[in-house]
């Protein structure tokens, strides 16, 4: 969870709100601050349906009591926008962010630190939806303000450098990102200390840039330092330690030293499975990377076993994301997947066939489910159910992907109980909606399909052919784009046939097109090609919330 929220904390916040309402009245500025504090706790728990009306009421009070152009009203706008961004409702968040920024610029000035916060959060919103052209100038301006007002060596200046560098990395301009990460690292080493977790984050991000630039010799000592810090400060079984192990092992793979990489990946897998669970994204990533190294070292049987574990974790995450997440998150998650390459390279026909059928099924069925939910949203009797279901789905997505701050057994148990409770409530809501809409919930059911069920639907003399374009692993971190086909008959084991180099096949297709058309054809666009090489895990800073005057909200 974003923070460790207990039932006691909720009750204390409720009592504080009741006390302010009783002593100061329901329309007082301090009452608005108490409303936000309670909303922040609900938001951290994923109870967005409870947090949103509280944030709206705090905003309305501030607008009425302090005025629509007051700096504190801008804080309320900013915090409601951040709630919407967390919910994935970026269209609702954008005008609120823009209005908050305009107010701060007008009331506090264009060079005020809070104005920089507004610029940063609006940029973060644009970055979240992939609009880097809008995010970049906002991050630049926020950084300039922080440098001038807070100083060139302030921690917020270091965060601004990190944020701007992250945009440059996203657009592929590592040459611009490198000096910003270097300077941010220098600030954090000086101000926070050489062994601070934020210093480790800067080391990790700078090392990732060097890897992207092909300079592994520069990345290796940075990743080693980051690992040493996380082990010492956060502990040998912390998720950040697993992340550092994964990234350092990736550098060793790129440098051709799989003997060094294998034990690091194995340790990362053990930590992630224990702390985050067998179905977490980081667990799947470390399993995938370990499977590649095992294949390189000649241990094919163990490589297949690890690849199957990674596939099961990815399928489970796919179930959650495509059943619970908004479309933008689904598309972003799809970009991280590499579902076929390793299984195809290992010639694991049966699990590869199952993966293809389930991935295709969940995508197609989720599109149908989206249409059904959109139809339900237009009906007044089902609108409230749909809104509640969306809030539940988003919280479940968060629980699948987030790295908890509290790693105790009790906290993990609370997290599992929350997932179980929210899943049950979501299923009950889907049952209620299903009385109006046939077909709801198919995105999850499609992941229970088996190869045998599909074979039963194939006519006796027919065969199902599934053509794949994938990255084939050649060994020693060398990959080649190829085509292959899964052959599925009405009975018997699935067959996998590698058809050869994608480049050669596409050239033959192009020549064939030219021959039959008598004019130049167009080479088919590559589809479904996933990134190759060891996967790195990165850490990014959180956005800033604005404390309200009166009873201040924690950050």
PDB file of C-alpha atoms in Angstrom, residues 67-348:
ATOM      1  CA  UNK A  67     -12.455  32.148  -2.669  1.00  0.00           C
ATOM      2  CA  UNK A  68     -11.959  30.388  -6.011  1.00  0.00           C
ATOM      3  CA  UNK A  69      -8.560  32.053  -6.516  1.00  0.00           C
ATOM      4  CA  UNK A  70      -7.028  31.328  -3.096  1.00  0.00           C
ATOM      5  CA  UNK A  71      -3.775  29.382  -2.858  1.00  0.00           C
ATOM      6  CA  UNK A  72      -5.436  26.900  -0.514  1.00  0.00           C
ATOM      7  CA  UNK A  73      -8.182  26.327  -3.084  1.00  0.00           C
ATOM      8  CA  UNK A  74      -5.412  25.467  -5.537  1.00  0.00           C
ATOM      9  CA  UNK A  75      -4.119  22.908  -3.041  1.00  0.00           C
ATOM     10  CA  UNK A  76      -7.577  21.308  -2.924  1.00  0.00           C
ATOM     11  CA  UNK A  77      -7.691  21.258  -6.729  1.00  0.00           C
ATOM     12  CA  UNK A  78      -4.227  19.685  -6.852  1.00  0.00           C
ATOM     13  CA  UNK A  79      -5.119  16.983  -4.363  1.00  0.00           C
ATOM     14  CA  UNK A  80      -8.373  16.079  -6.114  1.00  0.00           C
ATOM     15  CA  UNK A  81      -6.442  15.929  -9.395  1.00  0.00           C
ATOM     16  CA  UNK A  82      -3.877  13.586  -7.847  1.00  0.00           C
ATOM     17  CA  UNK A  83      -6.695  11.328  -6.640  1.00  0.00           C
ATOM     18  CA  UNK A  84      -8.095  11.189 -10.181  1.00  0.00           C
ATOM     19  CA  UNK A  85      -4.625  10.514 -11.626  1.00  0.00           C
ATOM     20  CA  UNK A  86      -4.205   7.628  -9.194  1.00  0.00           C
ATOM     21  CA  UNK A  87      -7.607   6.324 -10.301  1.00  0.00           C
ATOM     22  CA  UNK A  88      -6.474   6.508 -13.930  1.00  0.00           C
ATOM     23  CA  UNK A  89      -9.012   9.270 -14.696  1.00  0.00           C
ATOM     24  CA  UNK A  90      -6.490  11.558 -16.387  1.00  0.00           C
ATOM     25  CA  UNK A  91      -9.168  13.437 -18.337  1.00  0.00           C
ATOM     26  CA  UNK A  92     -10.706  14.577 -15.035  1.00  0.00           C
ATOM     27  CA  UNK A  93      -7.326  15.357 -13.484  1.00  0.00           C
ATOM     28  CA  UNK A  94      -5.924  17.574 -16.268  1.00  0.00           C
ATOM     29  CA  UNK A  95      -8.252  20.640 -15.927  1.00  0.00           C
ATOM     30  CA  UNK A  96      -7.883  20.555 -12.145  1.00  0.00           C
ATOM     31  CA  UNK A  97      -4.079  20.513 -12.405  1.00  0.00           C
ATOM     32  CA  UNK A  98      -4.149  23.354 -14.902  1.00  0.00           C
ATOM     33  CA  UNK A  99      -6.462  25.466 -12.719  1.00  0.00           C
ATOM     34  CA  UNK A 100      -4.334  24.855  -9.602  1.00  0.00           C
ATOM     35  CA  UNK A 101      -1.230  25.920 -11.500  1.00  0.00           C
ATOM     36  CA  UNK A 102      -2.887  29.120 -12.763  1.00  0.00           C
ATOM     37  CA  UNK A 103      -3.982  30.061  -9.224  1.00  0.00           C
ATOM     38  CA  UNK A 104      -0.533  29.488  -7.731  1.00  0.00           C
ATOM     39  CA  UNK A 105       1.102  31.462 -10.510  1.00  0.00           C
ATOM     40  CA  UNK A 106      -1.304  34.346  -9.897  1.00  0.00           C
ATOM     41  CA  UNK A 107      -1.394  34.382  -6.087  1.00  0.00           C
ATOM     42  CA  UNK A 108       2.085  33.165  -5.145  1.00  0.00           C
ATOM     43  CA  UNK A 109       4.004  34.126  -8.250  1.00  0.00           C
ATOM     44  CA  UNK A 110       5.520  32.286 -11.205  1.00  0.00           C
ATOM     45  CA  UNK A 111       8.708  31.508  -9.250  1.00  0.00           C
ATOM     46  CA  UNK A 112       7.172  30.085  -6.055  1.00  0.00           C
ATOM     47  CA  UNK A 113       8.029  26.515  -4.926  1.00  0.00           C
ATOM     48  CA  UNK A 114       4.339  25.617  -4.909  1.00  0.00           C
ATOM     49  CA  UNK A 115       4.104  26.774  -8.493  1.00  0.00           C
ATOM     50  CA  UNK A 116       6.947  24.364  -9.184  1.00  0.00           C
ATOM     51  CA  UNK A 117       4.851  21.637  -7.510  1.00  0.00           C
ATOM     52  CA  UNK A 118       1.963  22.462  -9.841  1.00  0.00           C
ATOM     53  CA  UNK A 119       4.230  22.309 -12.873  1.00  0.00           C
ATOM     54  CA  UNK A 120       5.728  19.014 -11.682  1.00  0.00           C
ATOM     55  CA  UNK A 121       2.349  17.372 -11.097  1.00  0.00           C
ATOM     56  CA  UNK A 122       0.900  18.525 -14.412  1.00  0.00           C
ATOM     57  CA  UNK A 123       4.035  17.188 -16.131  1.00  0.00           C
ATOM     58  CA  UNK A 124       3.658  13.911 -14.255  1.00  0.00           C
ATOM     59  CA  UNK A 125       0.107  13.635 -15.580  1.00  0.00           C
ATOM     60  CA  UNK A 126       1.226  14.189 -19.177  1.00  0.00           C
ATOM     61  CA  UNK A 127       4.064  11.710 -18.716  1.00  0.00           C
ATOM     62  CA  UNK A 128       1.598   9.119 -17.418  1.00  0.00           C
ATOM     63  CA  UNK A 129      -0.377   9.300 -20.673  1.00  0.00           C
ATOM     64  CA  UNK A 130       2.788   9.320 -22.802  1.00  0.00           C
ATOM     65  CA  UNK A 131       2.603  12.994 -23.853  1.00  0.00           C
ATOM     66  CA  UNK A 132       6.302  13.702 -23.351  1.00  0.00           C
ATOM     67  CA  UNK A 133       6.252  16.797 -25.578  1.00  0.00           C
ATOM     68  CA  UNK A 134       3.980  18.509 -23.036  1.00  0.00           C
ATOM     69  CA  UNK A 135       5.713  17.074 -19.977  1.00  0.00           C
ATOM     70  CA  UNK A 136       9.257  18.148 -20.908  1.00  0.00           C
ATOM     71  CA  UNK A 137       8.852  21.976 -20.810  1.00  0.00           C
ATOM     72  CA  UNK A 138       6.865  21.759 -17.570  1.00  0.00           C
ATOM     73  CA  UNK A 139       9.578  19.691 -15.881  1.00  0.00           C
ATOM     74  CA  UNK A 140      12.181  22.135 -17.222  1.00  0.00           C
ATOM     75  CA  UNK A 141      10.369  25.114 -15.767  1.00  0.00           C
ATOM     76  CA  UNK A 142       9.783  23.378 -12.409  1.00  0.00           C
ATOM     77  CA  UNK A 143      13.488  22.540 -12.230  1.00  0.00           C
ATOM     78  CA  UNK A 144      14.471  26.131 -13.012  1.00  0.00           C
ATOM     79  CA  UNK A 145      12.253  27.455 -10.196  1.00  0.00           C
ATOM     80  CA  UNK A 146      13.632  24.999  -7.685  1.00  0.00           C
ATOM     81  CA  UNK A 147      17.203  25.816  -8.641  1.00  0.00           C
ATOM     82  CA  UNK A 148      16.595  29.551  -8.260  1.00  0.00           C
ATOM     83  CA  UNK A 149      14.397  29.537  -5.145  1.00  0.00           C
ATOM     84  CA  UNK A 150      15.501  26.466  -3.191  1.00  0.00           C
ATOM     85  CA  UNK A 151      19.067  26.346  -4.446  1.00  0.00           C
ATOM     86  CA  UNK A 152      21.082  24.193  -6.819  1.00  0.00           C
ATOM     87  CA  UNK A 153      21.756  21.573  -4.135  1.00  0.00           C
ATOM     88  CA  UNK A 154      18.292  21.164  -2.597  1.00  0.00           C
ATOM     89  CA  UNK A 155      16.745  17.652  -2.512  1.00  0.00           C
ATOM     90  CA  UNK A 156      13.732  18.955  -4.483  1.00  0.00           C
ATOM     91  CA  UNK A 157      16.151  20.181  -7.141  1.00  0.00           C
ATOM     92  CA  UNK A 158      17.618  16.677  -7.307  1.00  0.00           C
ATOM     93  CA  UNK A 159      14.105  15.269  -7.743  1.00  0.00           C
ATOM     94  CA  UNK A 160      13.458  17.775 -10.536  1.00  0.00           C
ATOM     95  CA  UNK A 161      16.631  16.674 -12.289  1.00  0.00           C
ATOM     96  CA  UNK A 162      15.578  13.033 -11.942  1.00  0.00           C
ATOM     97  CA  UNK A 163      12.090  13.720 -13.346  1.00  0.00           C
ATOM     98  CA  UNK A 164      13.358  15.630 -16.364  1.00  0.00           C
ATOM     99  CA  UNK A 165      16.001  12.994 -17.051  1.00  0.00           C
ATOM    100  CA  UNK A 166      13.291  10.331 -16.928  1.00  0.00           C
ATOM    101  CA  UNK A 167      11.410  12.056 -19.758  1.00  0.00           C
ATOM    102  CA  UNK A 168      14.582  12.168 -21.848  1.00  0.00           C
ATOM    103  CA  UNK A 169      15.060   8.442 -21.270  1.00  0.00           C
ATOM    104  CA  UNK A 170      11.455   7.812 -22.334  1.00  0.00           C
ATOM    105  CA  UNK A 171      12.012   9.608 -25.648  1.00  0.00           C
ATOM    106  CA  UNK A 172      15.348   7.846 -26.174  1.00  0.00           C
ATOM    107  CA  UNK A 173      17.640  10.829 -25.586  1.00  0.00           C
ATOM    108  CA  UNK A 174      20.088   9.292 -23.107  1.00  0.00           C
ATOM    109  CA  UNK A 175      22.747  11.888 -23.951  1.00  0.00           C
ATOM    110  CA  UNK A 176      20.541  14.570 -22.374  1.00  0.00           C
ATOM    111  CA  UNK A 177      19.534  12.354 -19.465  1.00  0.00           C
ATOM    112  CA  UNK A 178      23.071  11.416 -18.386  1.00  0.00           C
ATOM    113  CA  UNK A 179      24.292  14.827 -17.097  1.00  0.00           C
ATOM    114  CA  UNK A 180      21.013  15.394 -15.251  1.00  0.00           C
ATOM    115  CA  UNK A 181      21.244  12.032 -13.493  1.00  0.00           C
ATOM    116  CA  UNK A 182      24.919  12.701 -12.699  1.00  0.00           C
ATOM    117  CA  UNK A 183      24.093  16.058 -11.124  1.00  0.00           C
ATOM    118  CA  UNK A 184      21.123  14.622  -9.213  1.00  0.00           C
ATOM    119  CA  UNK A 185      23.377  11.880  -7.840  1.00  0.00           C
ATOM    120  CA  UNK A 186      25.972  14.414  -6.730  1.00  0.00           C
ATOM    121  CA  UNK A 187      23.336  16.454  -4.887  1.00  0.00           C
ATOM    122  CA  UNK A 188      21.899  13.447  -3.105  1.00  0.00           C
ATOM    123  CA  UNK A 189      25.326  12.149  -2.109  1.00  0.00           C
ATOM    124  CA  UNK A 190      26.195  15.542  -0.621  1.00  0.00           C
ATOM    125  CA  UNK A 191      22.875  16.470   1.001  1.00  0.00           C
ATOM    126  CA  UNK A 192      21.355  13.098   1.908  1.00  0.00           C
ATOM    127  CA  UNK A 193      24.562  11.099   2.219  1.00  0.00           C
ATOM    128  CA  UNK A 194      26.305   8.402   0.148  1.00  0.00           C
ATOM    129  CA  UNK A 195      24.258   5.619   1.739  1.00  0.00           C
ATOM    130  CA  UNK A 196      20.739   7.075   1.512  1.00  0.00           C
ATOM    131  CA  UNK A 197      18.042   5.070  -0.349  1.00  0.00           C
ATOM    132  CA  UNK A 198      17.437   8.054  -2.675  1.00  0.00           C
ATOM    133  CA  UNK A 199      21.134   7.996  -3.510  1.00  0.00           C
ATOM    134  CA  UNK A 200      20.719   4.340  -4.461  1.00  0.00           C
ATOM    135  CA  UNK A 201      17.812   5.340  -6.722  1.00  0.00           C
ATOM    136  CA  UNK A 202      20.023   7.889  -8.495  1.00  0.00           C
ATOM    137  CA  UNK A 203      22.773   5.285  -8.892  1.00  0.00           C
ATOM    138  CA  UNK A 204      20.265   2.838 -10.354  1.00  0.00           C
ATOM    139  CA  UNK A 205      18.840   5.339 -12.846  1.00  0.00           C
ATOM    140  CA  UNK A 206      22.242   6.573 -14.003  1.00  0.00           C
ATOM    141  CA  UNK A 207      23.434   2.998 -14.441  1.00  0.00           C
ATOM    142  CA  UNK A 208      20.344   2.223 -16.535  1.00  0.00           C
ATOM    143  CA  UNK A 209      21.230   5.114 -18.853  1.00  0.00           C
ATOM    144  CA  UNK A 210      24.762   3.771 -19.287  1.00  0.00           C
ATOM    145  CA  UNK A 211      23.326   0.337 -20.124  1.00  0.00           C
ATOM    146  CA  UNK A 212      21.109   1.949 -22.763  1.00  0.00           C
ATOM    147  CA  UNK A 213      24.185   3.682 -24.165  1.00  0.00           C
ATOM    148  CA  UNK A 214      26.089   0.381 -24.299  1.00  0.00           C
ATOM    149  CA  UNK A 215      28.551   1.424 -21.585  1.00  0.00           C
ATOM    150  CA  UNK A 216      28.247  -1.529 -19.225  1.00  0.00           C
ATOM    151  CA  UNK A 217      31.680  -0.895 -17.705  1.00  0.00           C
ATOM    152  CA  UNK A 218      30.328   2.388 -16.316  1.00  0.00           C
ATOM    153  CA  UNK A 219      27.051   0.831 -15.172  1.00  0.00           C
ATOM    154  CA  UNK A 220      28.565  -2.099 -13.248  1.00  0.00           C
ATOM    155  CA  UNK A 221      30.119  -0.174 -10.314  1.00  0.00           C
ATOM    156  CA  UNK A 222      27.003   2.002  -9.973  1.00  0.00           C
ATOM    157  CA  UNK A 223      24.715  -1.016  -9.726  1.00  0.00           C
ATOM    158  CA  UNK A 224      27.161  -2.616  -7.263  1.00  0.00           C
ATOM    159  CA  UNK A 225      27.027   0.513  -5.071  1.00  0.00           C
ATOM    160  CA  UNK A 226      23.236   0.626  -5.256  1.00  0.00           C
ATOM    161  CA  UNK A 227      23.070  -3.030  -4.180  1.00  0.00           C
ATOM    162  CA  UNK A 228      25.409  -2.421  -1.255  1.00  0.00           C
ATOM    163  CA  UNK A 229      23.276   0.515  -0.063  1.00  0.00           C
ATOM    164  CA  UNK A 230      19.962  -1.319  -0.288  1.00  0.00           C
ATOM    165  CA  UNK A 231      21.339  -4.392   1.486  1.00  0.00           C
ATOM    166  CA  UNK A 232      22.764  -2.285   4.311  1.00  0.00           C
ATOM    167  CA  UNK A 233      19.988   0.291   4.728  1.00  0.00           C
ATOM    168  CA  UNK A 234      16.834  -1.578   3.703  1.00  0.00           C
ATOM    169  CA  UNK A 235      17.891  -5.146   4.419  1.00  0.00           C
ATOM    170  CA  UNK A 236      18.959  -8.248   2.472  1.00  0.00           C
ATOM    171  CA  UNK A 237      15.363  -9.298   1.723  1.00  0.00           C
ATOM    172  CA  UNK A 238      13.866  -5.958   0.676  1.00  0.00           C
ATOM    173  CA  UNK A 239      12.270  -5.597  -2.790  1.00  0.00           C
ATOM    174  CA  UNK A 240      14.714  -2.788  -3.587  1.00  0.00           C
ATOM    175  CA  UNK A 241      17.550  -5.190  -2.851  1.00  0.00           C
ATOM    176  CA  UNK A 242      15.992  -7.685  -5.265  1.00  0.00           C
ATOM    177  CA  UNK A 243      15.730  -4.923  -7.860  1.00  0.00           C
ATOM    178  CA  UNK A 244      19.423  -4.104  -7.458  1.00  0.00           C
ATOM    179  CA  UNK A 245      20.337  -7.785  -7.733  1.00  0.00           C
ATOM    180  CA  UNK A 246      18.272  -8.096 -10.920  1.00  0.00           C
ATOM    181  CA  UNK A 247      19.830  -5.028 -12.534  1.00  0.00           C
ATOM    182  CA  UNK A 248      23.412  -5.922 -11.625  1.00  0.00           C
ATOM    183  CA  UNK A 249      22.864  -9.440 -12.972  1.00  0.00           C
ATOM    184  CA  UNK A 250      21.568  -7.909 -16.202  1.00  0.00           C
ATOM    185  CA  UNK A 251      24.822  -6.015 -16.659  1.00  0.00           C
ATOM    186  CA  UNK A 252      26.798  -9.219 -16.145  1.00  0.00           C
ATOM    187  CA  UNK A 253      24.672 -10.898 -18.841  1.00  0.00           C
ATOM    188  CA  UNK A 254      25.380  -8.077 -21.264  1.00  0.00           C
ATOM    189  CA  UNK A 255      29.074  -8.395 -20.440  1.00  0.00           C
ATOM    190  CA  UNK A 256      28.933 -12.145 -21.167  1.00  0.00           C
ATOM    191  CA  UNK A 257      29.448 -13.323 -17.582  1.00  0.00           C
ATOM    192  CA  UNK A 258      26.456 -15.579 -16.933  1.00  0.00           C
ATOM    193  CA  UNK A 259      28.284 -17.347 -14.094  1.00  0.00           C
ATOM    194  CA  UNK A 260      28.087 -14.135 -12.069  1.00  0.00           C
ATOM    195  CA  UNK A 261      24.526 -13.351 -13.147  1.00  0.00           C
ATOM    196  CA  UNK A 262      22.873 -16.680 -12.279  1.00  0.00           C
ATOM    197  CA  UNK A 263      23.195 -16.574  -8.450  1.00  0.00           C
ATOM    198  CA  UNK A 264      22.077 -12.936  -8.391  1.00  0.00           C
ATOM    199  CA  UNK A 265      18.944 -13.726 -10.385  1.00  0.00           C
ATOM    200  CA  UNK A 266      18.254 -16.753  -8.167  1.00  0.00           C
ATOM    201  CA  UNK A 267      18.500 -14.598  -5.056  1.00  0.00           C
ATOM    202  CA  UNK A 268      16.247 -11.929  -6.621  1.00  0.00           C
ATOM    203  CA  UNK A 269      13.658 -14.613  -7.400  1.00  0.00           C
ATOM    204  CA  UNK A 270      13.731 -15.905  -3.807  1.00  0.00           C
ATOM    205  CA  UNK A 271      13.272 -12.413  -2.355  1.00  0.00           C
ATOM    206  CA  UNK A 272      10.462 -11.447  -4.723  1.00  0.00           C
ATOM    207  CA  UNK A 273       8.599 -14.722  -4.252  1.00  0.00           C
ATOM    208  CA  UNK A 274       8.820 -14.387  -0.472  1.00  0.00           C
ATOM    209  CA  UNK A 275       8.087 -10.671  -0.113  1.00  0.00           C
ATOM    210  CA  UNK A 276       5.964  -9.774  -3.142  1.00  0.00           C
ATOM    211  CA  UNK A 277       4.467 -13.151  -3.967  1.00  0.00           C
ATOM    212  CA  UNK A 278       4.801 -15.557  -6.905  1.00  0.00           C
ATOM    213  CA  UNK A 279       2.454 -13.523  -9.140  1.00  0.00           C
ATOM    214  CA  UNK A 280       4.043 -10.074  -8.869  1.00  0.00           C
ATOM    215  CA  UNK A 281       5.486  -8.306 -11.926  1.00  0.00           C
ATOM    216  CA  UNK A 282       8.986  -8.132 -10.404  1.00  0.00           C
ATOM    217  CA  UNK A 283       8.856 -11.851  -9.607  1.00  0.00           C
ATOM    218  CA  UNK A 284       7.942 -12.631 -13.223  1.00  0.00           C
ATOM    219  CA  UNK A 285      10.746 -10.375 -14.472  1.00  0.00           C
ATOM    220  CA  UNK A 286      13.413 -12.056 -12.353  1.00  0.00           C
ATOM    221  CA  UNK A 287      12.115 -15.511 -13.325  1.00  0.00           C
ATOM    222  CA  UNK A 288      12.245 -14.585 -17.010  1.00  0.00           C
ATOM    223  CA  UNK A 289      15.800 -13.297 -16.694  1.00  0.00           C
ATOM    224  CA  UNK A 290      16.912 -16.372 -14.764  1.00  0.00           C
ATOM    225  CA  UNK A 291      15.408 -18.646 -17.436  1.00  0.00           C
ATOM    226  CA  UNK A 292      17.506 -16.939 -20.129  1.00  0.00           C
ATOM    227  CA  UNK A 293      20.710 -17.336 -18.116  1.00  0.00           C
ATOM    228  CA  UNK A 294      19.938 -21.002 -17.430  1.00  0.00           C
ATOM    229  CA  UNK A 295      19.423 -21.532 -21.157  1.00  0.00           C
ATOM    230  CA  UNK A 296      22.795 -19.904 -21.817  1.00  0.00           C
ATOM    231  CA  UNK A 297      24.529 -22.178 -19.329  1.00  0.00           C
ATOM    232  CA  UNK A 298      23.040 -25.293 -20.931  1.00  0.00           C
ATOM    233  CA  UNK A 299      20.469 -26.095 -18.227  1.00  0.00           C
ATOM    234  CA  UNK A 300      17.470 -26.331 -20.577  1.00  0.00           C
ATOM    235  CA  UNK A 301      15.214 -28.337 -18.251  1.00  0.00           C
ATOM    236  CA  UNK A 302      15.532 -25.800 -15.450  1.00  0.00           C
ATOM    237  CA  UNK A 303      15.162 -22.969 -17.958  1.00  0.00           C
ATOM    238  CA  UNK A 304      11.822 -24.386 -19.115  1.00  0.00           C
ATOM    239  CA  UNK A 305      10.656 -24.719 -15.491  1.00  0.00           C
ATOM    240  CA  UNK A 306      11.504 -21.091 -14.723  1.00  0.00           C
ATOM    241  CA  UNK A 307       9.950 -19.908 -17.991  1.00  0.00           C
ATOM    242  CA  UNK A 308       6.720 -21.690 -17.084  1.00  0.00           C
ATOM    243  CA  UNK A 309       6.731 -20.019 -13.656  1.00  0.00           C
ATOM    244  CA  UNK A 310       7.190 -16.637 -15.319  1.00  0.00           C
ATOM    245  CA  UNK A 311       4.408 -17.404 -17.779  1.00  0.00           C
ATOM    246  CA  UNK A 312       1.983 -18.337 -14.998  1.00  0.00           C
ATOM    247  CA  UNK A 313       2.786 -15.125 -13.146  1.00  0.00           C
ATOM    248  CA  UNK A 314       2.297 -13.062 -16.310  1.00  0.00           C
ATOM    249  CA  UNK A 315      -1.006 -14.767 -17.099  1.00  0.00           C
ATOM    250  CA  UNK A 316      -2.264 -14.103 -13.576  1.00  0.00           C
ATOM    251  CA  UNK A 317      -1.269 -10.441 -13.839  1.00  0.00           C
ATOM    252  CA  UNK A 318      -2.912 -10.253 -17.243  1.00  0.00           C
ATOM    253  CA  UNK A 319      -6.099 -11.572 -15.675  1.00  0.00           C
ATOM    254  CA  UNK A 320      -6.061  -8.783 -13.089  1.00  0.00           C
ATOM    255  CA  UNK A 321      -5.035  -5.989 -15.425  1.00  0.00           C
ATOM    256  CA  UNK A 322      -7.443  -6.790 -18.252  1.00  0.00           C
ATOM    257  CA  UNK A 323     -10.319  -7.484 -15.914  1.00  0.00           C
ATOM    258  CA  UNK A 324      -9.752  -4.539 -13.604  1.00  0.00           C
ATOM    259  CA  UNK A 325      -7.669  -1.780 -15.256  1.00  0.00           C
ATOM    260  CA  UNK A 326      -8.614   1.137 -17.517  1.00  0.00           C
ATOM    261  CA  UNK A 327      -7.572   0.896 -21.171  1.00  0.00           C
ATOM    262  CA  UNK A 328      -4.507   3.143 -20.774  1.00  0.00           C
ATOM    263  CA  UNK A 329      -3.074   0.851 -18.093  1.00  0.00           C
ATOM    264  CA  UNK A 330      -3.827  -2.228 -20.203  1.00  0.00           C
ATOM    265  CA  UNK A 331      -1.920  -0.811 -23.166  1.00  0.00           C
ATOM    266  CA  UNK A 332       0.999   0.243 -20.941  1.00  0.00           C
ATOM    267  CA  UNK A 333       1.102  -3.216 -19.391  1.00  0.00           C
ATOM    268  CA  UNK A 334       1.042  -4.919 -22.790  1.00  0.00           C
ATOM    269  CA  UNK A 335       4.210  -3.011 -23.695  1.00  0.00           C
ATOM    270  CA  UNK A 336       6.040  -4.733 -20.822  1.00  0.00           C
ATOM    271  CA  UNK A 337       5.091  -8.261 -21.854  1.00  0.00           C
ATOM    272  CA  UNK A 338       7.200 -10.762 -23.747  1.00  0.00           C
ATOM    273  CA  UNK A 339       4.861 -13.751 -23.605  1.00  0.00           C
ATOM    274  CA  UNK A 340       6.054 -15.968 -26.449  1.00  0.00           C
ATOM    275  CA  UNK A 341       9.749 -15.465 -27.198  1.00  0.00           C
ATOM    276  CA  UNK A 342      11.322 -17.592 -24.491  1.00  0.00           C
ATOM    277  CA  UNK A 343       8.824 -20.469 -24.739  1.00  0.00           C
ATOM    278  CA  UNK A 344       9.201 -20.465 -28.544  1.00  0.00           C
ATOM    279  CA  UNK A 345      13.003 -20.427 -28.269  1.00  0.00           C
ATOM    280  CA  UNK A 346      12.807 -23.380 -25.873  1.00  0.00           C
ATOM    281  CA  UNK A 347      10.478 -25.256 -28.285  1.00  0.00           C
ATOM    282  CA  UNK A 348       7.956 -25.655 -25.456  1.00  0.00           C
TER     283      UNK A 348
END
